[in-house]
PDB file of C-alpha atoms and ligand atoms in Angstrom:
ATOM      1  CA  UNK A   1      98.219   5.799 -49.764  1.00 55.00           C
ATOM      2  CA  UNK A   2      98.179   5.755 -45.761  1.00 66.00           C
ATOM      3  CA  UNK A   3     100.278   8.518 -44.548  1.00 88.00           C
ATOM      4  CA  UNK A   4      99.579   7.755 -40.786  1.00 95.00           C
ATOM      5  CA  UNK A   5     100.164   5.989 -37.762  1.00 97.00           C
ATOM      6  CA  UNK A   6      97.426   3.201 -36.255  1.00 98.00           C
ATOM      7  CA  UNK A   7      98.359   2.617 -32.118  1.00 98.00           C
ATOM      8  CA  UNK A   8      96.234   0.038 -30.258  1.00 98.00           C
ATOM      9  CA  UNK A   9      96.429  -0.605 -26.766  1.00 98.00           C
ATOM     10  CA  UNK A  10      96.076  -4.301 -25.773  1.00 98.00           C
ATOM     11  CA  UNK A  11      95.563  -5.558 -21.996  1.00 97.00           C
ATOM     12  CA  UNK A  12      93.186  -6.733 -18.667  1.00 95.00           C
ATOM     13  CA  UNK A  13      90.957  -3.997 -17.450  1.00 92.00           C
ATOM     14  CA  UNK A  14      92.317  -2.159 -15.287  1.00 93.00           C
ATOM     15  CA  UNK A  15      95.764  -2.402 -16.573  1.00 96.00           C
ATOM     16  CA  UNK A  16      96.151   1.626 -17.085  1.00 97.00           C
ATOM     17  CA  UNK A  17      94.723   1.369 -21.132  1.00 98.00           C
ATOM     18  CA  UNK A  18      92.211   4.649 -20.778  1.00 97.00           C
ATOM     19  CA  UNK A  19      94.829   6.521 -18.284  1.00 98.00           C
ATOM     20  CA  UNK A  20      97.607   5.879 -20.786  1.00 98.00           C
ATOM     21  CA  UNK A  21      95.883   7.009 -24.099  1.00 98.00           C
ATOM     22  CA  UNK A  22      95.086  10.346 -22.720  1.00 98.00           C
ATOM     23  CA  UNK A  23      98.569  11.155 -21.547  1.00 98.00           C
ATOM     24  CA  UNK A  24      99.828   9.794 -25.176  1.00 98.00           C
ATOM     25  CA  UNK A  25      97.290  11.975 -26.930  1.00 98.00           C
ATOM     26  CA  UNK A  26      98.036  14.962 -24.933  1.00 97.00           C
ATOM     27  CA  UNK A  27     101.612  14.766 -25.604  1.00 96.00           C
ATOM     28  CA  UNK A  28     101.357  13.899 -29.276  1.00 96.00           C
ATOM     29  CA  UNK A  29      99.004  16.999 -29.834  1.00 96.00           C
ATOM     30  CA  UNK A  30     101.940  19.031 -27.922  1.00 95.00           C
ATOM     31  CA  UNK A  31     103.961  18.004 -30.516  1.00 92.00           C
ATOM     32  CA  UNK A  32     101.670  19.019 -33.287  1.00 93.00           C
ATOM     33  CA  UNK A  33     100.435  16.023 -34.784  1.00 93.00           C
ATOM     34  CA  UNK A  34      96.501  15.162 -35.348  1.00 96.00           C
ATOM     35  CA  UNK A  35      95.325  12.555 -33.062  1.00 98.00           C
ATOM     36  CA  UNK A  36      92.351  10.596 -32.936  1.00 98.00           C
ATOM     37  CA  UNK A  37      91.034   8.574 -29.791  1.00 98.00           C
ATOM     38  CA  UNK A  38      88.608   5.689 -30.438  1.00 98.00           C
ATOM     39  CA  UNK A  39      87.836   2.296 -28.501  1.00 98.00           C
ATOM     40  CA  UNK A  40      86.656  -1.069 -29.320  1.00 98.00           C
ATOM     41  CA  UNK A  41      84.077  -2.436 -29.460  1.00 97.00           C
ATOM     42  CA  UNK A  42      82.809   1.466 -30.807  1.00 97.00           C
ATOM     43  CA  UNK A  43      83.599   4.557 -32.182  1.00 97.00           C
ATOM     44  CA  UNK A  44      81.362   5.297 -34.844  1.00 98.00           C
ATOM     45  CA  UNK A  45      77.417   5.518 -35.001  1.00 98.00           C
ATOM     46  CA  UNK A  46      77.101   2.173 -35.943  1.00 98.00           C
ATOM     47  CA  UNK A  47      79.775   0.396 -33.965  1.00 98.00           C
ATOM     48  CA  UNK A  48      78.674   2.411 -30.792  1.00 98.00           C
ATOM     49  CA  UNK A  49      75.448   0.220 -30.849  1.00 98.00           C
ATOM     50  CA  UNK A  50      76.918  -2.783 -31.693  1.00 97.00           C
ATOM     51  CA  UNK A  51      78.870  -2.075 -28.356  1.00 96.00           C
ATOM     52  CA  UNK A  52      75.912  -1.861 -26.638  1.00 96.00           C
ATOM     53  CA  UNK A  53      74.454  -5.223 -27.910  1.00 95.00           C
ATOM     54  CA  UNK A  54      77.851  -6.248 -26.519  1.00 95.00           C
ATOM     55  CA  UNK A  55      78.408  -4.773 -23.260  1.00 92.00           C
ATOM     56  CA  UNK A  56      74.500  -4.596 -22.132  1.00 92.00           C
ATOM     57  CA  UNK A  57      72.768  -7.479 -20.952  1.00 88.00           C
ATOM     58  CA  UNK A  58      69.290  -8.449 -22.912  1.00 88.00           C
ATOM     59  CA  UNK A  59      66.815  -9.250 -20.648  1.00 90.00           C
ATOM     60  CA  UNK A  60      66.083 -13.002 -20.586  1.00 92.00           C
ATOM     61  CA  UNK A  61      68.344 -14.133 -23.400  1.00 93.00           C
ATOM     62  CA  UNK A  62      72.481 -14.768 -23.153  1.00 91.00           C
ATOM     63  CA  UNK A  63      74.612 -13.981 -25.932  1.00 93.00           C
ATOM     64  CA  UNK A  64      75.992 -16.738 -27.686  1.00 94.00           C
ATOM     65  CA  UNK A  65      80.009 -16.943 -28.042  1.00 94.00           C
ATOM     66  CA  UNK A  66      79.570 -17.368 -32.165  1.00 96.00           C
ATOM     67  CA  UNK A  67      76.924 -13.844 -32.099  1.00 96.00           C
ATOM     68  CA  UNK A  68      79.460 -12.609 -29.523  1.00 96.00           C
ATOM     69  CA  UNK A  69      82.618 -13.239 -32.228  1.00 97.00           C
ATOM     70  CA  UNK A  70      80.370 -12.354 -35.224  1.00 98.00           C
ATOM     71  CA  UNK A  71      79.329  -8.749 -33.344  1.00 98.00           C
ATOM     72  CA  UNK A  72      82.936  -7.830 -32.809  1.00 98.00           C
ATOM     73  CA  UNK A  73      83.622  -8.872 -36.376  1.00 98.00           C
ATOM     74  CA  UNK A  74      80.804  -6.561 -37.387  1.00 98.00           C
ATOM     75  CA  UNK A  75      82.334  -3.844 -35.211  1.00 98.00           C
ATOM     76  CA  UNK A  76      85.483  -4.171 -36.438  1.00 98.00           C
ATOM     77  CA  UNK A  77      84.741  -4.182 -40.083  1.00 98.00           C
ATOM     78  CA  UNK A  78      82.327  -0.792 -39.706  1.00 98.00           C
ATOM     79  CA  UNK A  79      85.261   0.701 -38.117  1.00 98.00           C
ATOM     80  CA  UNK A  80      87.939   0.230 -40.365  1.00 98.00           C
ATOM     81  CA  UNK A  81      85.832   1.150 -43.333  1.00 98.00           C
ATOM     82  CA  UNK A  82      84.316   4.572 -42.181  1.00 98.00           C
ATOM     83  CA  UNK A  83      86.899   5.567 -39.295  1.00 98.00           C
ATOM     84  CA  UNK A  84      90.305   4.101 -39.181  1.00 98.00           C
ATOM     85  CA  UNK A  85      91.366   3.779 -43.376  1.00 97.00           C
ATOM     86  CA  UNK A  86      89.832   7.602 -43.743  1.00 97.00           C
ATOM     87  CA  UNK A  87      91.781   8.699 -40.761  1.00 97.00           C
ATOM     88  CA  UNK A  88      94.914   6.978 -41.088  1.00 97.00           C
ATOM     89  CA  UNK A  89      94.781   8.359 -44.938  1.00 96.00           C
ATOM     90  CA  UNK A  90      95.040  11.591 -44.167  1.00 95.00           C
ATOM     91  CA  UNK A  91      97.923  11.373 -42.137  1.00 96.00           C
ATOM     92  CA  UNK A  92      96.452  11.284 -38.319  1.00 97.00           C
ATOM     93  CA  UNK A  93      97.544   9.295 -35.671  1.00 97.00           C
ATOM     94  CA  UNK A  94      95.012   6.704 -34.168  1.00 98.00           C
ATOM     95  CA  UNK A  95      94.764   5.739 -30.691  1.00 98.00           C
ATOM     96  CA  UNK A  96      92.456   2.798 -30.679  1.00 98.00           C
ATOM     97  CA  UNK A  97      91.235   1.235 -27.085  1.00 98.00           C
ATOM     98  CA  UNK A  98      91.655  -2.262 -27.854  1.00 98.00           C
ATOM     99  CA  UNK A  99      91.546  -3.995 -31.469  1.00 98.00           C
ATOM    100  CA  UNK A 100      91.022  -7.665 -32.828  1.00 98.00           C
ATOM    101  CA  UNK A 101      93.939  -8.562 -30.877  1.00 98.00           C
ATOM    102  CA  UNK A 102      91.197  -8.728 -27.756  1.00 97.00           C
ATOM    103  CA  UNK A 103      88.738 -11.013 -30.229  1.00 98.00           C
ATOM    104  CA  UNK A 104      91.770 -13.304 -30.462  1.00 98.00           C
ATOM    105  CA  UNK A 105      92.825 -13.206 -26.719  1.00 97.00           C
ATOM    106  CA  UNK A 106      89.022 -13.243 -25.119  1.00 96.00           C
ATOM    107  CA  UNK A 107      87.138 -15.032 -27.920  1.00 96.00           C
ATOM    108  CA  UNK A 108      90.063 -17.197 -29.349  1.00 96.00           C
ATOM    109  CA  UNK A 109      91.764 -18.463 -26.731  1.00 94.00           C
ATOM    110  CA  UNK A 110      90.281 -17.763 -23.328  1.00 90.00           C
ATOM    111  CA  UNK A 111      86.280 -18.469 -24.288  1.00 89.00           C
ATOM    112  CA  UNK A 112      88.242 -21.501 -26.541  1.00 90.00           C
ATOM    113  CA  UNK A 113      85.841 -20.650 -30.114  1.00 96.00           C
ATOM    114  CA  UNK A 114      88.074 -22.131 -33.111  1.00 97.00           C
ATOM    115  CA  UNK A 115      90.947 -20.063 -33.611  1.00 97.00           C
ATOM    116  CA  UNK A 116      90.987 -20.371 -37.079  1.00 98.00           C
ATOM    117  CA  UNK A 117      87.454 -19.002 -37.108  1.00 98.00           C
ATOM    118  CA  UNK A 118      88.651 -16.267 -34.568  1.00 98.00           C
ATOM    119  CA  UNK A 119      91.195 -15.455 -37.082  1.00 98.00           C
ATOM    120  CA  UNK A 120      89.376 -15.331 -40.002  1.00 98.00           C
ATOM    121  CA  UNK A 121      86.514 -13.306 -38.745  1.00 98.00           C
ATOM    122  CA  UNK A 122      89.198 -10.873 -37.613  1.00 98.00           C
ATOM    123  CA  UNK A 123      90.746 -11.020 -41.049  1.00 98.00           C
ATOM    124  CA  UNK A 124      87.656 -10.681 -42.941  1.00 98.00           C
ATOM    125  CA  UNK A 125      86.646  -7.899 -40.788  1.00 98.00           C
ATOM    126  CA  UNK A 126      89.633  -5.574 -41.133  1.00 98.00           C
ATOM    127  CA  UNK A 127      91.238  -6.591 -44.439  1.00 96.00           C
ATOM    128  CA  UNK A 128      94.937  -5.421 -44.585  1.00 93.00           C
ATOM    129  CA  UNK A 129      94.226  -3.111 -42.040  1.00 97.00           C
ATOM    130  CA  UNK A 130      96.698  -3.700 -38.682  1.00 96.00           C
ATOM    131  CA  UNK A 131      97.976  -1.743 -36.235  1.00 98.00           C
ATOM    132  CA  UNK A 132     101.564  -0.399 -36.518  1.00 97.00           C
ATOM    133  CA  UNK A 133     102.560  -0.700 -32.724  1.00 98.00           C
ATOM    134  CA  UNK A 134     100.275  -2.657 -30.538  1.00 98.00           C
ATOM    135  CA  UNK A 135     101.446  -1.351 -26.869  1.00 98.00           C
ATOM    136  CA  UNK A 136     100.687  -4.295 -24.352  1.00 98.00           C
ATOM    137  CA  UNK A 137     100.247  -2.991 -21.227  1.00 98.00           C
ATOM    138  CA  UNK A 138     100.819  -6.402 -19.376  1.00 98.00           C
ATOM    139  CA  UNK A 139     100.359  -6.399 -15.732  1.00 98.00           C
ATOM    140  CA  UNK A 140      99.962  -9.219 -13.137  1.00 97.00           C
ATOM    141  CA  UNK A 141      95.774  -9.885 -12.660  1.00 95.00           C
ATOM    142  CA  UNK A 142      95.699  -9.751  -9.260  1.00 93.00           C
ATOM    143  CA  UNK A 143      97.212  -5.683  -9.216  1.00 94.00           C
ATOM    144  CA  UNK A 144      94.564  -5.065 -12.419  1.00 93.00           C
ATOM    145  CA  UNK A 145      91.405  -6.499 -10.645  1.00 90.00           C
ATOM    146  CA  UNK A 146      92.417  -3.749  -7.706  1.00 89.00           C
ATOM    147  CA  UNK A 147      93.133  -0.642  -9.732  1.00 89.00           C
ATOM    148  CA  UNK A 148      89.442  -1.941 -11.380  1.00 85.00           C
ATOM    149  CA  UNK A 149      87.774  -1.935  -8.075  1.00 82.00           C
ATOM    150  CA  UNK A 150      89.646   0.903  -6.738  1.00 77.00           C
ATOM    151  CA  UNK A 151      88.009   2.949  -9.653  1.00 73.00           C
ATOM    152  CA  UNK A 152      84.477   1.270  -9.587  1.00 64.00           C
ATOM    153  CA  UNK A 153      84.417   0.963  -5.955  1.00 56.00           C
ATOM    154  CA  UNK A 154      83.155  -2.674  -6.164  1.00 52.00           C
ATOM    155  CA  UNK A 155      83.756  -3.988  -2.658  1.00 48.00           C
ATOM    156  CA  UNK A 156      81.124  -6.314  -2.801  1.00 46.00           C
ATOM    157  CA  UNK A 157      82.357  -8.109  -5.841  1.00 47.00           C
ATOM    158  CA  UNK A 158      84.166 -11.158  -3.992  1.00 46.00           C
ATOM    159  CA  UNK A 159      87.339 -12.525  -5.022  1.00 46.00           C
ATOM    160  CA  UNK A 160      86.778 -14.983  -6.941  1.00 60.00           C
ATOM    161  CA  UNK A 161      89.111 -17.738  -8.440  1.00 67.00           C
ATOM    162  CA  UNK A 162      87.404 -19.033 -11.822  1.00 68.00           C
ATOM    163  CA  UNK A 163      87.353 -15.083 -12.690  1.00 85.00           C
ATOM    164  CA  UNK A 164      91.448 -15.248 -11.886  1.00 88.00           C
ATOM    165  CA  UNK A 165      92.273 -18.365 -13.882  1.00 92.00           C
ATOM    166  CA  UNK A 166      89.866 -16.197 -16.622  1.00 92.00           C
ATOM    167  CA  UNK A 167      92.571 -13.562 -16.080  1.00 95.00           C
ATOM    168  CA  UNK A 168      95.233 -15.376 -16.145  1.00 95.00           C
ATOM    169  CA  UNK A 169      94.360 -17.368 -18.974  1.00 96.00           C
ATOM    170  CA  UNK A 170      93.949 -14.171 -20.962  1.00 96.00           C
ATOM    171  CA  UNK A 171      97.376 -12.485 -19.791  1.00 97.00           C
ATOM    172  CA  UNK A 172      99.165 -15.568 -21.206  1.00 97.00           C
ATOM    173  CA  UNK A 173      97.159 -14.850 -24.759  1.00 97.00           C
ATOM    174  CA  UNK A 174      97.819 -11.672 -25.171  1.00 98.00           C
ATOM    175  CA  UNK A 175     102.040 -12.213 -24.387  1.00 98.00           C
ATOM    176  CA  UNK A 176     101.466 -15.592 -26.588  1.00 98.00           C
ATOM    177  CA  UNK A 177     100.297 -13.068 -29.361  1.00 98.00           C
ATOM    178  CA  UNK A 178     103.190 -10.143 -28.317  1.00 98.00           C
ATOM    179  CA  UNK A 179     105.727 -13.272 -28.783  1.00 98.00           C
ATOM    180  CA  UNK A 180     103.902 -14.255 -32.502  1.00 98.00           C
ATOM    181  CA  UNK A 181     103.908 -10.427 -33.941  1.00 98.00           C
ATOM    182  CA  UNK A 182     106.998  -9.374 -32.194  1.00 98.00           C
ATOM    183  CA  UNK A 183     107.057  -6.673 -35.227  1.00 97.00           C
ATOM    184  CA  UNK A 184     104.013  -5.106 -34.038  1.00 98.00           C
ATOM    185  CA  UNK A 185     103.951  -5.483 -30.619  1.00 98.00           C
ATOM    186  CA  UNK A 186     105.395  -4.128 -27.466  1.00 98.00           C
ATOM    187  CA  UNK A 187     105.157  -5.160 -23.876  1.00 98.00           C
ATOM    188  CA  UNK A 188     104.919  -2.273 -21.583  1.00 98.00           C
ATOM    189  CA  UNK A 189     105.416  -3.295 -17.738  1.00 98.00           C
ATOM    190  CA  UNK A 190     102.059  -1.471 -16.622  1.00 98.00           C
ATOM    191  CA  UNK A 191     102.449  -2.335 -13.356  1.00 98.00           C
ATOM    192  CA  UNK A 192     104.778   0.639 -12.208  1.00 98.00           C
ATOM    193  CA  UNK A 193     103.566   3.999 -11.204  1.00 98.00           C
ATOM    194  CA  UNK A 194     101.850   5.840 -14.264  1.00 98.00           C
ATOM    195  CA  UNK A 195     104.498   7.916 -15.630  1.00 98.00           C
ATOM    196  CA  UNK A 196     106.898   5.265 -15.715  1.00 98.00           C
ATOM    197  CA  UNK A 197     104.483   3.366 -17.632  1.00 98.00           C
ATOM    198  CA  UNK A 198     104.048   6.456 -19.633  1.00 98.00           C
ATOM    199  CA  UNK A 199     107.830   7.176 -20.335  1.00 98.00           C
ATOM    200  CA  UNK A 200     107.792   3.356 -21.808  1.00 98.00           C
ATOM    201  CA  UNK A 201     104.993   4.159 -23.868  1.00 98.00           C
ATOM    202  CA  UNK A 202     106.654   7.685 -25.605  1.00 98.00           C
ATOM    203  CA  UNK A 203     110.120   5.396 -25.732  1.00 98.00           C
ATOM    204  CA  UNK A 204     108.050   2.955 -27.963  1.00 98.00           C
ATOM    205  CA  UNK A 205     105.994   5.226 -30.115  1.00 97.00           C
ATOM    206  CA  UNK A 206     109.336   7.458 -30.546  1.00 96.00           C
ATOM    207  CA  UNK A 207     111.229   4.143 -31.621  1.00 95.00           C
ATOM    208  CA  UNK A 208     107.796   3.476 -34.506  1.00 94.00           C
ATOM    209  CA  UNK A 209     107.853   7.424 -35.601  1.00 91.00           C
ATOM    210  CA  UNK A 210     111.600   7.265 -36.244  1.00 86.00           C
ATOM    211  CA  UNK A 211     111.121   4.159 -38.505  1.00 75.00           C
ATOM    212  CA  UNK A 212     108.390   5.460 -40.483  1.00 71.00           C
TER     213      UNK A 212
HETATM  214  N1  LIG B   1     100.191   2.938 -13.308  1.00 50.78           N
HETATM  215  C1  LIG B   1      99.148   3.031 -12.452  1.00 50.78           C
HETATM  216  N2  LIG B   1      99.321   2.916 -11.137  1.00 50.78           N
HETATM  217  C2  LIG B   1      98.279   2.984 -10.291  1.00 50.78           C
HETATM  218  N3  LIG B   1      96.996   3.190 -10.661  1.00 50.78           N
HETATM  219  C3  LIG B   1      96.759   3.298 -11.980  1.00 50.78           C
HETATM  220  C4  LIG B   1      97.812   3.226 -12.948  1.00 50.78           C
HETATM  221  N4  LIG B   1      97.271   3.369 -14.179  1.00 50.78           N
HETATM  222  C5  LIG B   1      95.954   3.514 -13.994  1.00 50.78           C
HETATM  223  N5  LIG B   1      95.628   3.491 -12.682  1.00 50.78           N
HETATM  224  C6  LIG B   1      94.285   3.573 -12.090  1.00 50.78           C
HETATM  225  O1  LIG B   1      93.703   2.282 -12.237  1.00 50.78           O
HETATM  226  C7  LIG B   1      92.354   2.385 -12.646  1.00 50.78           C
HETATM  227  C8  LIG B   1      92.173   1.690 -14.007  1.00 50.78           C
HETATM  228  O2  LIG B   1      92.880   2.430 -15.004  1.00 50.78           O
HETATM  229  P1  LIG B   1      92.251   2.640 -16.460  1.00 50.78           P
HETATM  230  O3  LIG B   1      90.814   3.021 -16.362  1.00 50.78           O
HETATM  231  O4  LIG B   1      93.172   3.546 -17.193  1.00 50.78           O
HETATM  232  O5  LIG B   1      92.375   1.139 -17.001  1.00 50.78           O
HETATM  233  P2  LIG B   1      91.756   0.503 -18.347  1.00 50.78           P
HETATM  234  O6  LIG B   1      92.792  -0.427 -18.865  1.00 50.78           O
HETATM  235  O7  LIG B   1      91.288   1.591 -19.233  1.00 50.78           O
HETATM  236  O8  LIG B   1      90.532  -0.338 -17.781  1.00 50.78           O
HETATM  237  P3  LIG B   1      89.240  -0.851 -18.633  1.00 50.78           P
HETATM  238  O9  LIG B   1      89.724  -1.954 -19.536  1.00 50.78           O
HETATM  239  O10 LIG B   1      88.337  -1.409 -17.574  1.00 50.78           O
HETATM  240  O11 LIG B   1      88.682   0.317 -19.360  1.00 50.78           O
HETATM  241  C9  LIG B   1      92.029   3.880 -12.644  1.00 50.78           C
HETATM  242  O12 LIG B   1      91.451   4.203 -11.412  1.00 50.78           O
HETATM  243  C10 LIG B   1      93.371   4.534 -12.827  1.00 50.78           C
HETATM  244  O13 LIG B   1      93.406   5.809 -12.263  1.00 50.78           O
HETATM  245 MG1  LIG B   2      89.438   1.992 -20.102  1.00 50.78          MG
END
C-alpha cells in the first residue's frame, strides 16, 4: 500500500521550478522526512536517455510530434514502474520536476496532437499513478523568458513573438488543467520574490500532509 507523498511541479521555464524544489527538499529533510528529487523527462537509467533523445537534437532528422508524445509516454511509464511506485511505497516523499501534466499542456494543447491520444498515452503510461499536489508555479511569460535568460545569459536570443503566443498558449493549459483537477492542483503566484513563493509552497504541502 503507498505510504507516501508524490509532489510535481508544473510551469514555463524559468518560472522558479528547480529553485523551488531544492528549498522544499531542504526543509522537508529538516523536518525528518525522506525525500527524493527527480525530473521529467528522466530520472532513472533508462528514462535519462530517453531525455536525451528528447532534449538533443539528431543531426539531420526532426522529431516527429507522435515519436515526441510516444518518448514521453515511454519515459513516463519507466519511471513510475522502477522509481516513483517503489519510492512512494516505502513511505518517501517525491519531488518530481514536471510530470504528464507538461505532455498534456506542451503536446496536448499547445503542439495541438489529439487530446484524447495525449490523454491516453499519459494514462497508459502511468496507470493509477498521479500526483497528490501538483504545485503550479504560474507566472506571466514575459517575467519567465527573463529569469531564463538572466540564468543562461542568452542575449542574443531575440524576442520573439510566435515563441510568446507559444508561451502564452501554454500558461493558459496548464491553469485550464489547475481549473479541471482543482483536487490536485495548486496555483502558486511564482512571480514574487523567492521566499514568498516558497512560503506558498510549505503553506500548500502543509495543507496535503495534514490531510493525509
Ligand atoms: N522568485 C524568483 N525571483 C527572481 N528570480 C528567480 C525566482 N525564482 C527563480 N529565479 C531565478 O530565475 C532563474 C530560473 O529559475 P529556475 O532555474 O529555478 O527555473 P525552472 O522553472 O527550473 O526553469 P527550467 O524549466 O528552464 O528548468 C534562475 O536564475 C533563478 O535563480
Ligand atoms: Mg529547472
Amino acid at each position: 500500500m503507498k505510504k507516501g507523498l508524490f509532489i510535481t511541479f508544473e510551469g514555463m521555464e524559468g518560472c522558479g521550478k528547480s529553485t523551488q524544489i531544492h528549498l522544499l527538499a531542504e526543509e522537508l529533510k529538516l523536518a525528518g522526512r525522506e525525500i527524493v528529487v527527480t525530473r521529467s523527462p528522466g530520472g532513472t537509467p533508462v528514462a535519462e536517455r530517453i531525455r536525451a533523445i528528447l532534449k538533443t537534437r539528431t543531426d539531420g532528422e526532426d522529431l516527429a510530434p507522435e515519436t515526441e508524445l510516444l518518448l514521453f509516454g515511454a519515459c513516463h511509464a519507466q519511471m513510475t514502474r522502477t522509481l516513483i511506485t517503489p519510492v512512494l511505497e516505502r513511505g518517501a516523499i517525491l519531488l518530481c520536476d514536471r510530470f504528464f501534466d507538461s505532455t498534456t499542456a506542451y503536446q496536448g494543447y499547445a503542439r495541438g496532437l489529439d487530446m484524447d491520444m495525449v490523454l491516453r498515452v499519459n494514462r497508459f503510461a502511468c496507470g493509477f499513478v498521479q500526483p497528490d499536489l501538483t504545485l503550479l508555479l504560474d507566472i506571466d511569460p514575459v517575467q519567465g523568458i527573463e529569469r531564463s535568460r538572466n540564468r543562461a545569459a542568452l542575449e542574443t536570443d531575440r524576442f520573439d513573438s510566435e515563441k510568446m503566443k507559444f508561451h502564452r498558449d501554454v500558461r493558459a493549459a496548464f491553469l485550464d488543467l489547475a481549473e479541471k483537477h482543482r483536487d490536485r492542483f495548486r496555483v502558486i503566484d511564482a512571480s514574487l520574490e523567492v521566499s514568498q513563493v516558497h512560503a506558498q509552497i510549505m503553506e500548500a504541502v502543509h495543507a496535503r500532509l495534514e490531510n493525509l
